[in-house]
XYZ file of C-alpha atoms in Angstrom:
553
model
C -7.856 -2.439 -83.315
C -7.595 0.219 -86.008
C -4.231 1.830 -86.763
C -4.214 4.992 -88.855
C -0.912 6.233 -90.298
C -0.434 9.748 -91.715
C 2.339 9.657 -94.323
C 3.703 6.869 -96.501
C 7.275 7.438 -97.590
C 9.910 5.562 -95.548
C 8.640 5.567 -91.967
C 4.892 5.316 -92.560
C 5.012 2.245 -94.765
C 7.485 0.599 -92.364
C 4.985 1.060 -89.530
C 2.186 -0.502 -91.553
C 4.221 -3.439 -92.859
C 5.650 -4.372 -89.436
C 2.256 -4.083 -87.754
C 0.745 -6.426 -90.328
C 3.576 -8.939 -89.999
C 2.874 -9.066 -86.272
C -0.918 -9.133 -86.380
C -3.330 -10.335 -89.098
C -6.425 -9.024 -87.291
C -5.575 -5.341 -86.975
C -7.075 -2.848 -89.448
C -4.413 -0.612 -91.005
C -5.217 2.563 -92.958
C -2.653 5.009 -94.384
C -3.299 8.520 -95.696
C -0.787 10.205 -98.021
C -1.226 13.728 -99.347
C 0.825 13.100 -102.510
C 0.397 10.662 -105.377
C 3.517 8.545 -104.873
C 4.418 6.434 -101.849
C 7.433 4.581 -100.502
C 9.864 6.343 -102.835
C 13.599 6.952 -102.559
C 14.278 10.574 -101.694
C 18.016 9.840 -101.664
C 17.895 8.576 -105.251
C 16.436 11.760 -106.715
C 19.736 13.507 -107.606
C 20.904 10.417 -109.468
C 17.767 10.332 -111.599
C 18.026 14.035 -112.413
C 21.663 13.547 -113.337
C 20.886 10.612 -115.598
C 22.621 7.938 -113.538
C 19.238 6.335 -112.820
C 17.464 5.823 -116.128
C 13.828 5.591 -115.053
C 11.994 7.425 -112.309
C 9.980 4.253 -111.715
C 13.143 2.716 -110.244
C 12.774 5.161 -107.356
C 9.133 4.196 -106.722
C 9.259 0.426 -106.146
C 5.889 0.146 -104.363
C 2.357 1.416 -104.940
C -0.884 1.173 -102.916
C -1.981 -1.939 -104.803
C 1.233 -3.736 -103.855
C 0.607 -3.047 -100.163
C -3.055 -4.032 -100.476
C -2.247 -7.319 -102.231
C 0.630 -8.297 -99.971
C -0.345 -6.883 -96.583
C -4.064 -6.040 -96.757
C -3.204 -2.410 -96.004
C -5.351 0.412 -97.384
C -3.250 3.356 -98.585
C -5.192 6.407 -99.753
C -3.086 8.825 -101.821
C -3.940 12.469 -102.540
C -5.551 12.657 -99.103
C -4.424 15.570 -96.946
C -4.974 15.274 -93.188
C -5.920 18.735 -91.928
C -6.367 18.111 -88.204
C -6.079 15.460 -85.506
C -8.197 15.243 -82.352
C -6.565 12.933 -79.779
C -9.287 13.395 -77.176
C -11.953 11.872 -79.411
C -9.504 9.823 -81.519
C -10.498 11.324 -84.848
C -8.715 12.970 -87.761
C -10.007 15.360 -90.417
C -9.120 14.552 -94.037
C -9.435 16.391 -97.325
C -9.681 14.263 -100.477
C -7.791 16.298 -103.097
C -9.303 14.292 -105.963
C -13.001 14.655 -105.035
C -12.451 17.914 -103.123
C -14.487 16.525 -100.224
C -13.659 16.488 -96.528
C -14.482 13.771 -94.005
C -13.541 12.408 -90.596
C -11.889 9.114 -89.693
C -11.671 7.381 -86.311
C -8.690 5.467 -84.952
C -7.548 3.457 -81.963
C -3.866 4.184 -82.559
C -2.496 7.031 -84.679
C 0.972 7.337 -86.198
C 2.368 10.635 -87.436
C 4.813 10.027 -90.276
C 4.432 13.504 -91.766
C 8.128 13.876 -92.529
C 9.848 17.192 -92.987
C 9.691 20.183 -95.289
C 12.422 22.072 -97.133
C 13.375 25.576 -96.119
C 12.911 28.469 -98.532
C 15.186 31.350 -97.521
C 14.485 34.919 -98.599
C 14.597 36.346 -101.226
C 13.428 33.096 -102.883
C 9.763 32.404 -103.455
C 8.629 29.207 -105.145
C 5.388 30.849 -106.241
C 7.231 33.688 -107.998
C 10.040 31.938 -109.849
C 9.246 28.943 -112.042
C 12.884 27.809 -112.195
C 13.488 27.592 -108.428
C 13.019 24.138 -106.887
C 13.479 21.986 -103.827
C 14.592 18.358 -104.127
C 12.470 16.832 -101.386
C 9.526 14.966 -102.885
C 8.858 12.914 -105.976
C 6.678 15.786 -107.195
C 9.753 18.066 -106.964
C 11.784 15.591 -108.981
C 9.164 15.272 -111.690
C 8.817 19.062 -111.898
C 12.574 19.603 -112.251
C 12.815 16.844 -114.837
C 9.974 18.324 -116.886
C 11.430 21.827 -116.637
C 14.841 20.647 -117.814
C 13.257 18.900 -120.798
C 11.237 21.985 -121.775
C 13.922 24.625 -121.238
C 17.528 25.076 -122.295
C 19.513 24.688 -119.085
C 23.203 25.594 -119.023
C 23.812 27.252 -115.650
C 22.633 25.893 -112.308
C 22.975 27.525 -108.898
C 22.680 25.362 -105.784
C 22.000 27.107 -102.478
C 23.415 24.979 -99.678
C 26.113 22.296 -99.535
C 24.604 19.481 -97.503
C 23.927 15.973 -98.802
C 21.442 16.982 -101.492
C 23.349 20.098 -102.532
C 26.602 18.231 -103.136
C 24.932 15.265 -104.803
C 23.109 17.632 -107.155
C 26.366 19.493 -107.849
C 28.079 16.234 -108.799
C 25.239 15.043 -111.000
C 24.663 18.308 -112.850
C 28.406 18.777 -113.421
C 28.640 15.298 -114.907
C 25.660 16.195 -117.067
C 27.751 18.998 -118.597
C 26.116 21.941 -116.815
C 27.893 24.927 -115.255
C 27.312 24.668 -111.493
C 27.680 27.251 -108.730
C 27.229 26.651 -104.995
C 26.280 29.388 -102.530
C 26.916 28.380 -98.914
C 26.315 30.541 -95.843
C 29.002 28.760 -93.817
C 32.691 29.345 -94.523
C 33.201 25.719 -95.595
C 31.631 23.050 -97.753
C 29.415 20.540 -95.892
C 29.452 22.162 -92.434
C 28.633 18.856 -90.715
C 32.282 17.755 -90.869
C 35.392 19.514 -89.571
C 36.918 22.345 -91.577
C 40.229 20.547 -92.163
C 38.353 17.608 -93.669
C 35.973 19.830 -95.619
C 39.007 21.324 -97.411
C 39.268 18.148 -99.512
C 35.673 18.542 -100.683
C 36.347 22.135 -101.640
C 39.374 21.119 -103.698
C 37.432 18.343 -105.414
C 34.642 20.748 -106.390
C 37.150 23.283 -107.729
C 38.908 20.499 -109.648
C 35.576 19.826 -111.367
C 35.017 23.516 -112.151
C 32.209 24.065 -109.644
C 32.123 27.750 -108.702
C 32.055 28.248 -104.921
C 30.635 31.191 -102.984
C 31.385 30.447 -99.331
C 30.435 32.559 -96.307
C 27.954 34.234 -98.635
C 24.218 34.312 -99.291
C 21.804 35.420 -101.978
C 20.504 38.920 -101.224
C 18.432 39.654 -104.307
C 17.259 38.177 -107.592
C 16.961 39.633 -111.076
C 14.066 38.277 -113.107
C 10.297 38.286 -113.001
C 8.782 34.920 -113.840
C 12.229 33.288 -113.926
C 15.270 33.899 -111.747
C 17.902 35.087 -114.231
C 20.664 36.298 -111.947
C 21.428 35.909 -108.242
C 23.148 38.734 -106.387
C 25.065 37.791 -103.250
C 25.944 39.655 -100.090
C 29.585 39.807 -101.214
C 28.662 41.462 -104.489
C 28.833 38.423 -106.755
C 26.432 38.103 -109.693
C 25.531 34.534 -110.676
C 23.719 33.941 -113.972
C 21.227 31.065 -113.656
C 18.829 28.983 -115.718
C 17.892 26.760 -112.782
C 18.120 27.143 -108.987
C 18.100 24.296 -106.454
C 17.384 25.173 -102.810
C 19.159 22.696 -100.530
C 19.711 24.496 -97.240
C 18.039 21.901 -95.040
C 14.720 20.742 -93.673
C 12.511 21.176 -90.625
C 10.145 18.606 -89.073
C 6.553 18.861 -90.295
C 4.973 19.239 -86.846
C 1.969 21.427 -87.714
C -0.622 18.751 -86.953
C 1.092 17.886 -83.684
C 1.345 21.513 -82.547
C -2.314 22.169 -83.266
C -3.181 19.116 -81.176
C -0.936 20.223 -78.274
C 1.356 17.227 -78.668
C 4.690 17.968 -77.012
C 7.706 18.924 -79.091
C 11.285 18.218 -78.049
C 14.296 20.508 -77.716
C 15.109 20.130 -81.416
C 11.652 21.227 -82.561
C 10.678 17.717 -83.662
C 8.010 15.684 -81.864
C 9.208 14.327 -78.547
C 8.897 10.530 -78.341
C 9.868 7.742 -75.956
C 11.813 4.606 -76.837
C 8.700 3.069 -78.400
C 7.997 6.192 -80.510
C 4.993 7.232 -78.379
C 4.293 10.941 -78.077
C 2.885 12.834 -75.097
C -0.458 11.345 -76.200
C -0.195 7.636 -75.356
C -2.144 6.459 -78.402
C -0.350 8.773 -80.832
C 3.071 7.782 -82.187
C 5.564 9.748 -84.302
C 8.222 8.311 -86.607
C 10.726 9.422 -89.237
C 11.707 12.981 -90.028
C 8.953 14.419 -87.816
C 10.236 12.655 -84.687
C 13.096 13.581 -82.399
C 15.984 11.152 -81.932
C 18.677 11.096 -79.284
C 22.423 10.727 -79.527
C 23.625 7.277 -78.519
C 26.810 8.675 -76.929
C 25.583 11.797 -75.140
C 21.948 10.703 -74.667
C 20.951 14.240 -75.626
C 18.103 15.045 -78.069
C 19.174 14.958 -81.700
C 17.562 15.675 -85.056
C 19.297 14.115 -88.053
C 16.636 13.161 -90.620
C 17.781 10.167 -92.655
C 15.875 7.418 -94.448
C 17.716 4.720 -92.513
C 16.575 6.161 -89.186
C 13.031 6.661 -90.495
C 12.727 3.002 -91.495
C 14.069 1.891 -88.122
C 11.637 4.127 -86.215
C 8.739 2.879 -88.324
C 9.547 -0.751 -87.624
C 9.824 -0.079 -83.870
C 6.480 1.733 -83.755
C 4.738 -0.942 -85.809
C 6.109 -3.591 -83.475
C 5.043 -1.803 -80.281
C 1.574 -1.095 -81.664
C 1.032 -4.835 -82.025
C 2.473 -5.993 -78.710
C 6.170 -6.290 -79.602
C 9.149 -5.321 -77.462
C 11.379 -3.396 -79.902
C 12.724 -0.077 -78.632
C 14.743 2.762 -80.108
C 18.409 2.777 -79.055
C 19.498 6.178 -80.396
C 21.658 7.289 -83.303
C 25.239 8.300 -83.991
C 24.424 10.502 -86.968
C 26.348 8.250 -89.343
C 26.355 9.495 -92.924
C 28.070 8.904 -96.249
C 28.010 10.394 -99.724
C 29.957 10.417 -102.964
C 31.505 13.522 -104.480
C 32.910 12.661 -107.901
C 35.700 10.152 -107.166
C 35.758 10.823 -103.414
C 33.668 9.178 -100.722
C 32.968 11.052 -97.486
C 31.848 9.197 -94.363
C 31.330 10.278 -90.760
C 29.937 8.901 -87.520
C 29.657 9.919 -83.882
C 31.027 13.137 -82.421
C 33.492 15.550 -83.941
C 36.302 16.941 -81.774
C 34.304 20.132 -81.170
C 31.112 18.236 -80.358
C 33.011 15.984 -77.954
C 34.347 19.031 -76.119
C 30.890 20.603 -75.971
C 29.517 17.364 -74.539
C 31.945 17.433 -71.613
C 34.570 14.966 -72.840
C 38.321 15.569 -72.809
C 38.891 14.403 -76.389
C 42.072 13.273 -78.069
C 42.117 13.544 -81.856
C 44.359 11.923 -84.457
C 44.727 11.917 -88.247
C 45.602 8.664 -89.941
C 46.594 8.461 -93.628
C 46.692 4.863 -94.830
C 45.914 3.012 -98.072
C 42.535 1.289 -98.252
C 44.301 -1.836 -99.490
C 47.811 -2.869 -100.479
C 49.497 -0.265 -102.684
C 51.105 -2.939 -104.863
C 47.597 -3.789 -106.121
C 46.537 -0.174 -106.537
C 45.525 0.827 -103.010
C 44.844 4.551 -102.536
C 45.067 6.576 -99.356
C 42.254 7.166 -96.890
C 42.354 10.142 -94.544
C 40.822 9.188 -91.201
C 40.229 11.685 -88.415
C 39.188 9.968 -85.196
C 38.267 11.108 -81.694
C 38.392 9.252 -78.362
C 37.814 10.183 -74.740
C 41.173 10.744 -73.083
C 40.089 9.392 -69.694
C 38.310 6.183 -70.675
C 39.622 5.537 -74.179
C 36.090 5.249 -75.552
C 35.923 5.927 -79.284
C 33.637 8.919 -79.847
C 33.649 9.594 -83.568
C 35.393 9.481 -86.917
C 35.422 11.195 -90.300
C 36.896 9.537 -93.391
C 37.621 10.826 -96.899
C 39.087 8.827 -99.750
C 38.501 7.327 -103.193
C 37.773 3.795 -101.950
C 37.114 1.727 -98.853
C 35.426 4.515 -96.885
C 32.097 2.701 -96.539
C 33.683 -0.391 -95.015
C 35.706 1.550 -92.441
C 33.001 3.997 -91.385
C 30.579 1.123 -90.804
C 33.145 -0.783 -88.743
C 33.752 2.327 -86.645
C 30.030 3.064 -86.275
C 29.489 -0.509 -85.079
C 32.389 -0.260 -82.640
C 31.133 3.047 -81.227
C 27.602 1.669 -80.896
C 28.867 -1.112 -78.657
C 31.090 1.188 -76.601
C 34.460 0.135 -77.988
C 37.626 1.693 -76.661
C 40.541 2.787 -78.836
C 42.586 -0.281 -77.897
C 39.654 -2.514 -78.909
C 39.925 -1.312 -82.500
C 43.451 -2.655 -82.780
C 42.305 -6.103 -81.675
C 39.479 -6.422 -84.210
C 39.940 -9.491 -86.404
C 39.173 -7.821 -89.727
C 39.344 -9.514 -93.107
C 42.656 -9.197 -94.917
C 43.819 -9.885 -98.439
C 45.856 -7.436 -100.552
C 42.962 -6.398 -102.848
C 40.798 -5.505 -99.836
C 42.970 -4.266 -96.992
C 46.461 -3.992 -95.583
C 47.986 -6.282 -92.965
C 47.350 -3.532 -90.453
C 43.977 -2.220 -91.616
C 43.413 1.560 -91.341
C 40.837 0.865 -88.604
C 43.369 -1.132 -86.577
C 46.002 1.549 -87.031
C 43.518 4.244 -86.023
C 42.875 2.410 -82.763
C 46.576 1.985 -82.094
C 47.390 5.661 -82.659
C 44.396 6.836 -80.614
C 45.410 4.632 -77.698
C 49.044 5.775 -77.892
C 47.979 9.413 -78.105
C 45.964 9.263 -74.916
C 48.437 7.184 -72.866
C 51.792 8.897 -73.243
C 52.606 9.277 -76.940
C 50.622 12.408 -77.697
C 49.867 13.938 -81.080
C 49.501 17.568 -82.094
C 47.255 18.650 -84.941
C 48.608 20.976 -87.628
C 46.124 23.594 -86.444
C 47.444 23.415 -82.869
C 51.076 23.596 -84.045
C 50.424 26.657 -86.202
C 48.621 28.306 -83.301
C 51.604 27.695 -81.001
C 54.002 29.159 -83.551
C 51.800 32.168 -84.251
C 51.619 32.855 -80.503
C 55.427 32.684 -80.379
C 55.508 29.688 -78.089
C 58.833 27.875 -77.917
C 58.424 24.784 -80.107
C 61.179 22.520 -81.430
C 60.021 20.938 -84.723
C 62.005 18.034 -86.156
C 61.587 16.656 -89.690
C 62.771 13.029 -89.801
C 62.157 12.439 -93.520
C 64.668 12.199 -96.316
C 66.658 15.177 -97.555
C 64.713 15.323 -100.822
C 61.349 15.220 -99.047
C 62.431 18.042 -96.727
C 63.624 20.111 -99.686
C 60.278 19.751 -101.463
C 58.290 21.225 -98.575
C 58.351 21.132 -94.804
C 56.821 22.538 -91.663
C 57.669 26.119 -90.837
C 60.793 26.420 -88.615
C 61.477 22.661 -88.786
C 65.042 21.369 -88.430
C 65.978 18.406 -90.590
C 67.375 15.289 -88.906
C 66.637 12.097 -90.901
C 65.423 9.196 -88.789
C 68.585 7.074 -89.365
C 70.658 9.958 -87.907
C 68.395 10.863 -84.978
C 70.116 8.772 -82.304
C 73.551 10.223 -82.927
C 72.301 13.777 -83.490
C 69.765 13.954 -80.653
C 72.260 15.998 -78.641
C 71.687 18.880 -81.093
C 68.185 19.199 -79.653
C 67.035 20.630 -76.306
C 65.462 17.935 -74.133
C 63.496 20.493 -72.130
C 61.735 22.145 -75.074
C 58.333 21.096 -76.352
C 59.293 18.936 -79.327
C 57.191 17.997 -82.358
C 58.445 15.291 -84.722
C 56.982 14.436 -88.092
C 57.431 12.318 -91.210
C 55.246 12.034 -94.293
C 52.145 10.510 -92.691
C 52.975 9.652 -89.076
C 54.510 6.169 -88.955
C 58.231 6.970 -88.821
C 57.650 9.933 -86.526
C 56.104 7.575 -83.969
C 59.427 5.734 -83.895
C 61.229 9.069 -83.475
C 58.890 10.020 -80.639
C 59.629 6.780 -78.791
C 63.359 7.284 -79.216
C 63.363 10.837 -77.841
C 61.090 9.995 -74.927
C 63.294 7.020 -74.036
C 66.424 9.186 -73.841
C 64.904 11.795 -71.574
C 63.062 14.360 -73.660
C 60.282 15.891 -71.550
C 57.481 16.583 -74.082
C 57.484 14.980 -77.523
C 54.486 15.116 -79.852
C 53.866 13.497 -83.223
C 52.415 15.854 -85.832
C 49.026 14.322 -86.574
C 48.936 13.029 -90.143
C 52.523 14.128 -90.733
C 53.708 16.635 -93.307
C 51.021 15.468 -95.718
C 48.236 16.577 -93.376
C 50.147 19.729 -92.442
C 50.419 20.804 -96.074
C 46.688 20.139 -96.515
C 45.998 22.418 -93.560
C 48.262 25.220 -94.784
C 46.650 25.141 -98.225
C 43.200 25.223 -96.660
C 44.088 28.430 -94.789
C 45.597 30.019 -97.897
C 42.436 29.351 -99.908
């Protein structure tokens, strides 16, 4: 059997390596249109920022390595121009010799990846200082340009993973950085109240933000010298990075009438087979599905690409591996913050037909007496079943551990109460006696079974609509004096039992403390003495003040 793979970054080489591990007799041939293979796309910003010293660190494998270890033939600088499933042939153009030829196959794998979007008015052929950060060729070109030119001002269009990582790296390199983002928040993948913390961190590091805006025109001939936005802002630039997203590279598949999915990527089954039985698709070109909703999903990540490649390589050689879906788990660093997310947001849960309950949990990553710093966790569960649906976490430490625990729990269908019963590792340098994950599960379960929470956004909306709400601050006098929720009455927790008569049992009541722990005690007390509706303010006054500041900015 002869397996031909088109593409050799993450997914393509995973296909080839797994197929060889399973079968020593199969012939495996890979065609790659670029010079480099098996490189780290995710590491590119860190090389350009100087955190990674050598570009060779991002290219750990070459064709010789695969030939010596796996007896796999990888042909670089070979561009596949067409595929013909009916006759099982592909057309190839050798960029080095400038000759074309045909190749036969028994099984074909499309690992053609994705391509970066170039929004108008940008044109890569017009402006020599406008770049994507998608391939190793892009990285080398940016690096060379920065060495040959004096770069002081950089504009980044888009605030996804690459955009924010580039902003961090260039800022730390001493450059003046601006971000232009079409959405009204930084990193639109996460919720607006969480995104606020990213915005503040960027402003703290003197990154200029242009939100809910886009570039309308450019001054400059050979070089972009100034960007002019829809809101009338003029941004002087020496270098422009386009980071507004990618699309699956499905041109070969479309020309061959291979079916595409709802997301525009190639539709595949659990073994990565396309509508053509002997043609597979893996990585950024292939459609995934959401593990929770079972609906088609397209979230191109290297981790998913490697997994898809291994599954395809296994199935091609008689194995039984199958694709189980994704949660869309992601993580990145922004200066001294880490941002992690997994599963569904509150909005996505609603759109998927769930009745979601949402909570905010502010807890230290480990014991404060050994320097523990707060994490902000926003978690979502299904009100009816208690199933955990998603989480977003921001903090200076411990985010990676918690988001991976939550992603694992969601993958195996954990309920909110299950989180509390996890036997997680504890020692003061690493956690607290009640780990933030355990506490998240406890609060989620309470919120859905009779001890409800109210988000700051929902409280503000009630007050703005002149709904009758009784807000009670149970913190200390000094904390209340510093700042408090609008229209809140102050009754410290030690006084609440004897002063409860000052409150109306029939009014919708919201209690809060600094972060939510003491207010849970207050909620229990008021419910136990006959109050009809008592909510805890999610995340307490701390989260409320975050929300108010986010609306003011």
